[in-house]
mmCIF file of N, CA and C and ligand atoms in Angstrom:
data_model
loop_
_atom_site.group_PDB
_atom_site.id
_atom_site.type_symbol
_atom_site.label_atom_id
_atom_site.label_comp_id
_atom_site.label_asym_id
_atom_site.label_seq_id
_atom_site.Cartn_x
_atom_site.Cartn_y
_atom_site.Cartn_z
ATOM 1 N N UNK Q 1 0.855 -1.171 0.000
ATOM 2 C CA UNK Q 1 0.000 0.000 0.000
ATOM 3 C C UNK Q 1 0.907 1.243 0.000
ATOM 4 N N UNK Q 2 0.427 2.311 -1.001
ATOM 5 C CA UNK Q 2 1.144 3.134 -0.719
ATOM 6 C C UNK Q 2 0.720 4.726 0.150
ATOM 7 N N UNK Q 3 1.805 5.521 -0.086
ATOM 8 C CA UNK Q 3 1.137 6.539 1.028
ATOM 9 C C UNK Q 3 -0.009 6.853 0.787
ATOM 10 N N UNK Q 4 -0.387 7.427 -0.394
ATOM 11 C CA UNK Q 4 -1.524 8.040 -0.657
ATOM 12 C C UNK Q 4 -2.580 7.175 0.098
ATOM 13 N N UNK Q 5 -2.877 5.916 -0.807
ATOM 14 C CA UNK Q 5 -3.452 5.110 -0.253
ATOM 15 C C UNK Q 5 -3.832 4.648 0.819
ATOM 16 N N UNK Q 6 -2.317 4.527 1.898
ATOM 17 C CA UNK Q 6 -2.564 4.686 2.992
ATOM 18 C C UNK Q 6 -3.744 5.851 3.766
ATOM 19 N N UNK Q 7 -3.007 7.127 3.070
ATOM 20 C CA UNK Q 7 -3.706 7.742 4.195
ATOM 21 C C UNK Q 7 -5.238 8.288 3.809
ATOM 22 N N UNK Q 8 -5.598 7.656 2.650
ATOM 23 C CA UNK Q 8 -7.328 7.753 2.181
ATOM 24 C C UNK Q 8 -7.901 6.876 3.003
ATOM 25 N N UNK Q 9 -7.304 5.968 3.570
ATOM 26 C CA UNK Q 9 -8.189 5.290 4.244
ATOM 27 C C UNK Q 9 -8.114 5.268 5.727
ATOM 28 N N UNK Q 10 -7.127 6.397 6.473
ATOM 29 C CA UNK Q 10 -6.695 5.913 7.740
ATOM 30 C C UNK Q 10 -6.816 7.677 7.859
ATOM 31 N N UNK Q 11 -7.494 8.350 9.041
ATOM 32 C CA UNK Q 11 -7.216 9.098 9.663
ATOM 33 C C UNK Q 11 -7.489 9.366 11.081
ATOM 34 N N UNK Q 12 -6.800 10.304 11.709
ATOM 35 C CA UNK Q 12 -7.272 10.060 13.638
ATOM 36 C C UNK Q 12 -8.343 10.760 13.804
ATOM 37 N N UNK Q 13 -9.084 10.681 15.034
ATOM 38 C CA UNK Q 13 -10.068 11.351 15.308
ATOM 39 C C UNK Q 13 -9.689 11.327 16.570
ATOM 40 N N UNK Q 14 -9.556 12.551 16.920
ATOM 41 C CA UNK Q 14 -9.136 12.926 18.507
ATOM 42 C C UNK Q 14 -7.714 12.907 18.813
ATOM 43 N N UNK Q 15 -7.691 13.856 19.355
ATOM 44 C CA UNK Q 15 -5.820 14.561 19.661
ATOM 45 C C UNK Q 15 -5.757 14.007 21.241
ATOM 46 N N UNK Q 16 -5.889 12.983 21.869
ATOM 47 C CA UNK Q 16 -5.536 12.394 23.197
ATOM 48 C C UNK Q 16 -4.831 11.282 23.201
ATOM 49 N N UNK Q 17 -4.379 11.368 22.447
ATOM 50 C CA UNK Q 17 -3.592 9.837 21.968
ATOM 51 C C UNK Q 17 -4.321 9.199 22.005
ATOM 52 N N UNK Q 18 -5.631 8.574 21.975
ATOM 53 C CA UNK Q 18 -6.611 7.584 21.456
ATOM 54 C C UNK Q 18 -6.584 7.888 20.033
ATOM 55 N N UNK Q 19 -6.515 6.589 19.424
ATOM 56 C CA UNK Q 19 -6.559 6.790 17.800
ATOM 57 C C UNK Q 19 -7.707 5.647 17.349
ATOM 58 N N UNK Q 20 -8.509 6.265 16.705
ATOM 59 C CA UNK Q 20 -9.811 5.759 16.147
ATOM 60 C C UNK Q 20 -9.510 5.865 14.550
ATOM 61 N N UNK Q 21 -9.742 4.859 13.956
ATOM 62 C CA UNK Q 21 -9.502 4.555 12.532
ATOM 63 C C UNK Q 21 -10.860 4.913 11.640
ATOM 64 N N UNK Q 22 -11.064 5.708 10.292
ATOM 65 C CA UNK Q 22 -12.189 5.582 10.137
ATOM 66 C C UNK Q 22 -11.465 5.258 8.552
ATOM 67 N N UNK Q 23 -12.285 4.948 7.291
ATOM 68 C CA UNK Q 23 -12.553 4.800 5.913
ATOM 69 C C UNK Q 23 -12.660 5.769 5.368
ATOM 70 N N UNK Q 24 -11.945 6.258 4.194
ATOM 71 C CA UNK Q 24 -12.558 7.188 3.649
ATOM 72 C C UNK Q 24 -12.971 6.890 2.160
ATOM 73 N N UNK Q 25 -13.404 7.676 1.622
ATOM 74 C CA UNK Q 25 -13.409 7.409 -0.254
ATOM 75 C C UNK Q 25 -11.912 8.290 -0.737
ATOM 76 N N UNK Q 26 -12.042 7.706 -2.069
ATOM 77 C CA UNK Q 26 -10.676 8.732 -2.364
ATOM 78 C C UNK Q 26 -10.737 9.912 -2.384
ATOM 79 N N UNK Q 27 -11.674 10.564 -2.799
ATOM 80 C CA UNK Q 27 -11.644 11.754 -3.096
ATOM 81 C C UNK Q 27 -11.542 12.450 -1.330
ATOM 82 N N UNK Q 28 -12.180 12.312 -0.564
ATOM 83 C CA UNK Q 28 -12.406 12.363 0.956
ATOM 84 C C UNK Q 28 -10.540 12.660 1.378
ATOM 85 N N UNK Q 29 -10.296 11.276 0.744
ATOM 86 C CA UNK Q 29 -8.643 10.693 1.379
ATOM 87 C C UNK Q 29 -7.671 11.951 0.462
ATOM 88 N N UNK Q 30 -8.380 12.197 -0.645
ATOM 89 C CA UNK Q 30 -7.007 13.439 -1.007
ATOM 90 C C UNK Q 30 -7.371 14.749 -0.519
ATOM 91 N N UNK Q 31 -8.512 15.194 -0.169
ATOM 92 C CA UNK Q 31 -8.644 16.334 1.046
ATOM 93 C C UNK Q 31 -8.491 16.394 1.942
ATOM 94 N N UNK Q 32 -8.358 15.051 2.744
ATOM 95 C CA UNK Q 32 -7.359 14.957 4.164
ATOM 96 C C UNK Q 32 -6.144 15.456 3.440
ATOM 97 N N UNK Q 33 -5.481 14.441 2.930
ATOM 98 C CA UNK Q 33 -4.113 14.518 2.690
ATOM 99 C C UNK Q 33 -3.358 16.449 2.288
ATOM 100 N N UNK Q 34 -4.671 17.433 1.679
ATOM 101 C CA UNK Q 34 -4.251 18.351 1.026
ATOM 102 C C UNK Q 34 -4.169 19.160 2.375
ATOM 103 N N UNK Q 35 -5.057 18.744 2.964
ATOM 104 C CA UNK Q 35 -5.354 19.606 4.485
ATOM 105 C C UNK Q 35 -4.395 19.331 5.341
ATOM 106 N N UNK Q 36 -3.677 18.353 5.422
ATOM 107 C CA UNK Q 36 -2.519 18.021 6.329
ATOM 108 C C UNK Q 36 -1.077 18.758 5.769
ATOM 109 N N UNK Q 37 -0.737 18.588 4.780
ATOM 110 C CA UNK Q 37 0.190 19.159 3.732
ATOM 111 C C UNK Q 37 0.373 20.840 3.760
ATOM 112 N N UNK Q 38 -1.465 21.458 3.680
ATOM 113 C CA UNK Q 38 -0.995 22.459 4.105
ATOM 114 C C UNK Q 38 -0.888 23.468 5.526
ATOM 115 N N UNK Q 39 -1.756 22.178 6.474
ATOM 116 C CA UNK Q 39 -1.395 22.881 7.831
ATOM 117 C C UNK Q 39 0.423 22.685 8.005
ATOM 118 N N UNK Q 40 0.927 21.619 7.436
ATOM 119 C CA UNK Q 40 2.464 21.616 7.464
ATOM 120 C C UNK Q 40 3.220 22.866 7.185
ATOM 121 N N UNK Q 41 2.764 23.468 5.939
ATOM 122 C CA UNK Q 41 3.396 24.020 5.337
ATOM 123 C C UNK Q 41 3.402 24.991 6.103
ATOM 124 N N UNK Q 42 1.679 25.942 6.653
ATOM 125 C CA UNK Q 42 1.479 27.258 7.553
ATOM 126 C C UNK Q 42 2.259 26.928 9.148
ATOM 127 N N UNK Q 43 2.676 26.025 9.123
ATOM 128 C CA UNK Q 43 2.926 25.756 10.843
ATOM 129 C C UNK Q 43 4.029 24.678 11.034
ATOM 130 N N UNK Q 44 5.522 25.159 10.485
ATOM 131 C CA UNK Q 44 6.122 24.037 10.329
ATOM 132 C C UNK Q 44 7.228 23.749 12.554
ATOM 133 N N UNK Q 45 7.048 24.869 13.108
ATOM 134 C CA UNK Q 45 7.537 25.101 14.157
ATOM 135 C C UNK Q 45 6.468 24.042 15.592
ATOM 136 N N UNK Q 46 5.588 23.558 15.062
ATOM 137 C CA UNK Q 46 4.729 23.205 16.324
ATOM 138 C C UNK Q 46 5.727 22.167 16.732
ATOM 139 N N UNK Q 47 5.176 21.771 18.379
ATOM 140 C CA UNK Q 47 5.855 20.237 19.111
ATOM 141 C C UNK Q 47 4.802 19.480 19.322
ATOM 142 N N UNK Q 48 5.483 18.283 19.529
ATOM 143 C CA UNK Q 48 4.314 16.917 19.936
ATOM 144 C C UNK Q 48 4.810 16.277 20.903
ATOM 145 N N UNK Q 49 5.036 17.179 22.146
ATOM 146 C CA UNK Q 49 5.697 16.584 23.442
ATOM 147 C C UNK Q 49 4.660 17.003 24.566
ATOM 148 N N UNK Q 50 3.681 17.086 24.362
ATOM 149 C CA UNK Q 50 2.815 17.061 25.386
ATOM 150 C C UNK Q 50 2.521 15.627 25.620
ATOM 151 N N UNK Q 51 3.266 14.954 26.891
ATOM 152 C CA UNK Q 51 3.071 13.885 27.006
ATOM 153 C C UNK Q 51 2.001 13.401 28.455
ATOM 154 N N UNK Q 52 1.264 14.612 28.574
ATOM 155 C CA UNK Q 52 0.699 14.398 30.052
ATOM 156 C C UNK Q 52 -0.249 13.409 29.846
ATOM 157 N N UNK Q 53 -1.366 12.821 29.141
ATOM 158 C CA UNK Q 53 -2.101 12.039 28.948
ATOM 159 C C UNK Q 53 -1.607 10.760 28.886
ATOM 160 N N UNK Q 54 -0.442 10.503 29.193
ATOM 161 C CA UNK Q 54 0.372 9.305 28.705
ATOM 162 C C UNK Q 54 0.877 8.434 30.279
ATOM 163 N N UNK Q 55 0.772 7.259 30.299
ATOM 164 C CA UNK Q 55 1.126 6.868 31.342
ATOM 165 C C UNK Q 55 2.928 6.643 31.182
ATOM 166 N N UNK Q 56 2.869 6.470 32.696
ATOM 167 C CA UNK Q 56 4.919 6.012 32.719
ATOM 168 C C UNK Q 56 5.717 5.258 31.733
ATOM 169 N N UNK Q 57 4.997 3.862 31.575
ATOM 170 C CA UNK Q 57 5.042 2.877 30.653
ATOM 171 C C UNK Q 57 5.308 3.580 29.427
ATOM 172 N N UNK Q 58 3.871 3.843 28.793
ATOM 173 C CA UNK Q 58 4.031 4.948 27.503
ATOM 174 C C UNK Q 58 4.621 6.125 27.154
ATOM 175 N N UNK Q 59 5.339 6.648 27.936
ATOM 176 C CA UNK Q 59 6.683 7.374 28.231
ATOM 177 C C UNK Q 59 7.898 6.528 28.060
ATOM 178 N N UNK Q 60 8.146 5.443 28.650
ATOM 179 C CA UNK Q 60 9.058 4.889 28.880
ATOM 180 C C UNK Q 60 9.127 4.047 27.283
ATOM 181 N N UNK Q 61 8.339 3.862 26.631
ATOM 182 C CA UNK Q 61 8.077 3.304 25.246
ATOM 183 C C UNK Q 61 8.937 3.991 24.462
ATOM 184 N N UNK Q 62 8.032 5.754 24.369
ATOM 185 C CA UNK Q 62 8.788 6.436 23.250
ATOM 186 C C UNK Q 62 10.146 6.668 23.720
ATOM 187 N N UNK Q 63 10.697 6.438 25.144
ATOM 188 C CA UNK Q 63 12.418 6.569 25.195
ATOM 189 C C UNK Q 63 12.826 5.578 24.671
ATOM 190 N N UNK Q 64 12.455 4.537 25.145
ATOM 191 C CA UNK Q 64 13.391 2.897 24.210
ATOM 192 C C UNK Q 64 12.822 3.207 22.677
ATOM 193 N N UNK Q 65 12.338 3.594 22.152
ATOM 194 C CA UNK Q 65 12.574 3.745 20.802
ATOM 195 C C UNK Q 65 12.962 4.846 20.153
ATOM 196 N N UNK Q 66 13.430 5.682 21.211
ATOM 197 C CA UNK Q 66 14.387 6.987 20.640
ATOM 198 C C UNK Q 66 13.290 8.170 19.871
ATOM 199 N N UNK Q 67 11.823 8.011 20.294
ATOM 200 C CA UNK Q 67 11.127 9.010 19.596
ATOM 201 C C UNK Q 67 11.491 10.446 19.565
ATOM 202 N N UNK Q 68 11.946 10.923 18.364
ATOM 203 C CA UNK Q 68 11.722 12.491 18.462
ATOM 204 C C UNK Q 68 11.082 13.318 17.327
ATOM 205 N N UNK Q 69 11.149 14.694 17.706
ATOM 206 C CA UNK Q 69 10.189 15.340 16.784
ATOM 207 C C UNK Q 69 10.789 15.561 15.326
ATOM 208 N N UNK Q 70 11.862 15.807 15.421
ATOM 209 C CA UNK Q 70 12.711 15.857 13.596
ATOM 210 C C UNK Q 70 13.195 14.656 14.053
ATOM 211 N N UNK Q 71 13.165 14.187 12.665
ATOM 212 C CA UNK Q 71 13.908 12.827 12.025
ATOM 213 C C UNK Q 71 15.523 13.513 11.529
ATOM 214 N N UNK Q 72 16.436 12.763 12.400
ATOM 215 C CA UNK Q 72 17.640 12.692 12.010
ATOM 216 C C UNK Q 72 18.595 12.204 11.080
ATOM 217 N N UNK Q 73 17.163 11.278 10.049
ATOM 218 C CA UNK Q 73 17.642 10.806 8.748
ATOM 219 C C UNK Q 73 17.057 11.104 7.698
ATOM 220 N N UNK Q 74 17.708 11.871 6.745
ATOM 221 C CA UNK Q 74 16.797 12.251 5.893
ATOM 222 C C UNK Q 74 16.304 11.267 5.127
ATOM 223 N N UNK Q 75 15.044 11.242 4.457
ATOM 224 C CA UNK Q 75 13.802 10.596 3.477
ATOM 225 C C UNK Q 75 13.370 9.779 4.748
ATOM 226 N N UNK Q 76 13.366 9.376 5.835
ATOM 227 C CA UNK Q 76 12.835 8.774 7.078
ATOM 228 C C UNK Q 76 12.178 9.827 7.606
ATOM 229 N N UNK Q 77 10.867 9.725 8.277
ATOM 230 C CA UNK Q 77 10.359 10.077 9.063
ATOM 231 C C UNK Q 77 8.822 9.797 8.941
ATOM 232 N N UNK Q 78 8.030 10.003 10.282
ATOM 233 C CA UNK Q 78 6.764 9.349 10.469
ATOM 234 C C UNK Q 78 5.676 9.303 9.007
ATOM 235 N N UNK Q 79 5.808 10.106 8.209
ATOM 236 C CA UNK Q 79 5.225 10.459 7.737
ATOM 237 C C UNK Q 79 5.213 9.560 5.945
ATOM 238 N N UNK Q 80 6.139 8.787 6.321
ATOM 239 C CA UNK Q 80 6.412 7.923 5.054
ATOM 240 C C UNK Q 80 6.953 6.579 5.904
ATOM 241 N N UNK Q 81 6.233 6.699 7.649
ATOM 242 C CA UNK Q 81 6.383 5.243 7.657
ATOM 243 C C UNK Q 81 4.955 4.086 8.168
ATOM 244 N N UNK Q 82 5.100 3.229 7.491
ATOM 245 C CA UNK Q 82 3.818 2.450 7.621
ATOM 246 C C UNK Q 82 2.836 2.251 8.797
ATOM 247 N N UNK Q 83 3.465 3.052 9.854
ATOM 248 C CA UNK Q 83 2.716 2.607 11.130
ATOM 249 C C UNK Q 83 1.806 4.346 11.753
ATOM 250 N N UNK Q 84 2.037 5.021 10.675
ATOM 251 C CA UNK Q 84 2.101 6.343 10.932
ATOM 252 C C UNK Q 84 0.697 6.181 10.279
ATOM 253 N N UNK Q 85 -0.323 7.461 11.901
ATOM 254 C CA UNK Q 85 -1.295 8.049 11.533
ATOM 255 C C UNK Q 85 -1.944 9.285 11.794
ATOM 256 N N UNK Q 86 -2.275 10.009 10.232
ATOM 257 C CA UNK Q 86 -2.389 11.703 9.986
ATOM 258 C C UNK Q 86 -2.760 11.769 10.936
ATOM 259 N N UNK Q 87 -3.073 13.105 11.131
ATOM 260 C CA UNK Q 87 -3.454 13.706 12.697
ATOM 261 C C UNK Q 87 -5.195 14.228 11.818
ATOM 262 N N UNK Q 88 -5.994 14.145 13.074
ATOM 263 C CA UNK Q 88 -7.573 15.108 12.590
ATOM 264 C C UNK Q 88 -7.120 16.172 11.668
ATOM 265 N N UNK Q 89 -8.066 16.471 11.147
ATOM 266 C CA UNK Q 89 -8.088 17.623 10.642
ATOM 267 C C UNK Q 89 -8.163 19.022 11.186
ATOM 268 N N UNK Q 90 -7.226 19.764 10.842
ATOM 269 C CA UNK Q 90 -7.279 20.965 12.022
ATOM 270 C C UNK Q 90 -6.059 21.103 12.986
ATOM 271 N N UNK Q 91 -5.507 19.545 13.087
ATOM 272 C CA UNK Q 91 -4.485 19.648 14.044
ATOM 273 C C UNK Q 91 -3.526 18.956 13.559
ATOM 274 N N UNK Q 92 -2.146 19.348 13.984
ATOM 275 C CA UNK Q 92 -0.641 19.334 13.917
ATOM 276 C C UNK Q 92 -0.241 17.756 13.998
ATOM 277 N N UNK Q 93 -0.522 17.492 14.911
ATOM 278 C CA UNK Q 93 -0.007 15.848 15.536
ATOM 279 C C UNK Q 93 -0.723 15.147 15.268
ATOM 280 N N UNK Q 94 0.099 14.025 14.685
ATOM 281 C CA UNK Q 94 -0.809 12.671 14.347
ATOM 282 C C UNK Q 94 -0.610 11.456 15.991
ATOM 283 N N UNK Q 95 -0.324 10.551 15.010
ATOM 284 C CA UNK Q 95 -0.659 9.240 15.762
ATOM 285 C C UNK Q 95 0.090 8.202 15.453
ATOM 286 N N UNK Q 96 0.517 7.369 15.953
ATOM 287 C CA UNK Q 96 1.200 6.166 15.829
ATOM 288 C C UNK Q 96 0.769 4.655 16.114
ATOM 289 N N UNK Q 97 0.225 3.623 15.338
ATOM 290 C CA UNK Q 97 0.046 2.304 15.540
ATOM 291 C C UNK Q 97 0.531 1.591 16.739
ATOM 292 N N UNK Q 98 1.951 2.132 17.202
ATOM 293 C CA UNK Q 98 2.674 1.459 18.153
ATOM 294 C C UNK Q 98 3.081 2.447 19.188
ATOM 295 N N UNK Q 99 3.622 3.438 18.910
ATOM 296 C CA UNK Q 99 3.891 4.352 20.244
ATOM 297 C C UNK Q 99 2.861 5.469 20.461
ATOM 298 N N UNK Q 100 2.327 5.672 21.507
ATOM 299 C CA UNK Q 100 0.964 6.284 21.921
ATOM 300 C C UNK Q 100 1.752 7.798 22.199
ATOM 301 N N UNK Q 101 0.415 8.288 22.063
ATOM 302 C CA UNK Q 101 0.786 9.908 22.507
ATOM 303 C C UNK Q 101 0.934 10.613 20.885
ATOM 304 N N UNK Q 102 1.081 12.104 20.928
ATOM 305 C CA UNK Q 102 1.192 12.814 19.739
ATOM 306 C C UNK Q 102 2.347 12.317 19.148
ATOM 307 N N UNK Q 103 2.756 12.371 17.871
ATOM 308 C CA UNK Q 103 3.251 12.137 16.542
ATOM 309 C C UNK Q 103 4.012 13.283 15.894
ATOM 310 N N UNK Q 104 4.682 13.677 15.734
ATOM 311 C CA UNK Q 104 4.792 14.966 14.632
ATOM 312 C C UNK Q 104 5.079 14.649 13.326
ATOM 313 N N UNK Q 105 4.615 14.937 12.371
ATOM 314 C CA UNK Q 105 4.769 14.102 11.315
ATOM 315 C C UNK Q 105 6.265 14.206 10.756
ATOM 316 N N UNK Q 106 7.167 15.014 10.701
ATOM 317 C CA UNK Q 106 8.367 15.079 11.006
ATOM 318 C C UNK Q 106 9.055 14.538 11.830
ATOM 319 N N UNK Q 107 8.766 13.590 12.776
ATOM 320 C CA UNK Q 107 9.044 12.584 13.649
ATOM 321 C C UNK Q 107 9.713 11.617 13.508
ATOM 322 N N UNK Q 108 10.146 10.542 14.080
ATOM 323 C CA UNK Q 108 11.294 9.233 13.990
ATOM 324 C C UNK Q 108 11.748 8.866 15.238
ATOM 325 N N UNK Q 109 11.248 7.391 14.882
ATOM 326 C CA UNK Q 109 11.752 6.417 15.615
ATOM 327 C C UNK Q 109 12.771 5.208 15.049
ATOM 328 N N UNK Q 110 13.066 4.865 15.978
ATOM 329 C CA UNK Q 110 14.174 3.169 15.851
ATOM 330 C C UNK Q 110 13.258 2.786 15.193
ATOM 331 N N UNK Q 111 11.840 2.290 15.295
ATOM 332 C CA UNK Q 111 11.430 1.043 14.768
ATOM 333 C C UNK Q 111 10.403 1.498 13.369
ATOM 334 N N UNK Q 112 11.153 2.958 13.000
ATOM 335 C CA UNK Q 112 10.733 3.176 11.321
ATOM 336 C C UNK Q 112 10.404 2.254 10.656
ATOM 337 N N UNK Q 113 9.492 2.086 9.711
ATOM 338 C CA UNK Q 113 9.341 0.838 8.749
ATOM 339 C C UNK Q 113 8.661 1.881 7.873
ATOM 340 N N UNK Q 114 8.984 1.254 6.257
ATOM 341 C CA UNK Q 114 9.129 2.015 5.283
ATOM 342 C C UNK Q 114 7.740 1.472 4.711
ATOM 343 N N UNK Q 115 6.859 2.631 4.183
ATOM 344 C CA UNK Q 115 5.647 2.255 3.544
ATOM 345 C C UNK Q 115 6.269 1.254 2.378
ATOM 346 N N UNK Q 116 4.905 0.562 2.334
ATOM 347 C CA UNK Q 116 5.315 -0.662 0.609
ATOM 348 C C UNK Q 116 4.081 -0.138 -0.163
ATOM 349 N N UNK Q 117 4.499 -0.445 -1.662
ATOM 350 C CA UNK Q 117 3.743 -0.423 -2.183
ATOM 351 C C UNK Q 117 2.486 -0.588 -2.567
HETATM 352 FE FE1 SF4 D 201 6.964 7.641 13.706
HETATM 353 FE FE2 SF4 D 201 8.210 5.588 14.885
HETATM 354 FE FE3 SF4 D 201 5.549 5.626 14.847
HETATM 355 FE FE4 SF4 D 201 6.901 5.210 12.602
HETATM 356 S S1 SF4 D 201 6.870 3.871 14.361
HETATM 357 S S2 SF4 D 201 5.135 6.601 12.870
HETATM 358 S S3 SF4 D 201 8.728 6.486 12.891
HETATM 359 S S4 SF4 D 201 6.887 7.118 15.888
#
């Protein structure tokens, strides 16, 4: 699956680190995608370290996997990796399959995995 694809069909609903999956159609999935792209573009300075909603554990997660907000490798980062999910519409931070709490889509972890086709 690829990104696009991916993210027509996957977006968050709710900025508490609960991530709720919904369907979209394509056309739906490329107005997320245009809407995310350009809150990026107007707001490239935000953080996704508000970790108060997060228990110890889930703290202690994103340290063993080295989460941070810029990716230190370039063409890596959350945002081209398979476990990565857009943030609502309206807001900055996404979501992650595996490590809980906000996302920045400029983000990176150890356990990156590269979208497939
Ligand atoms: Fe970002 Fe890591 Fe989650 Fe991938 S696994 S979306 S790199 S935090």
């Amino acid at each position: 699956m690829n990104r696009r694809k991916f993210l027509n069909r996957i977006f968050v609903i709710g900025s508490s680190g609960s991530i709720f999956l919904a369907c979209t159609d394509t056309q739906e999935g490329e107005k997320d995608l245009q809407n995310i792209e350009e809150n990026l573009s107007a707001d490239q300075a935000f953080s996704c370290s508000d970790l108060s909603a997060l228990t110890e554990a889930e703290r202690s997660l994103r340290d063993t996997f080295e989460y941070t907000d810029e990716s230190p490798i370039e063409g890596q980062n959350c945002t081209n990796c398979t476990l990565y999910v857009v943030p609502e519409i309206g807001e900055s931070c996404g979501g992650c399959l595996t490590i809980k709490g906000p996302i920045h889509p400029h983000g990176y972890c150890t356990i990156w995995a590269a979208q497939t086709g």
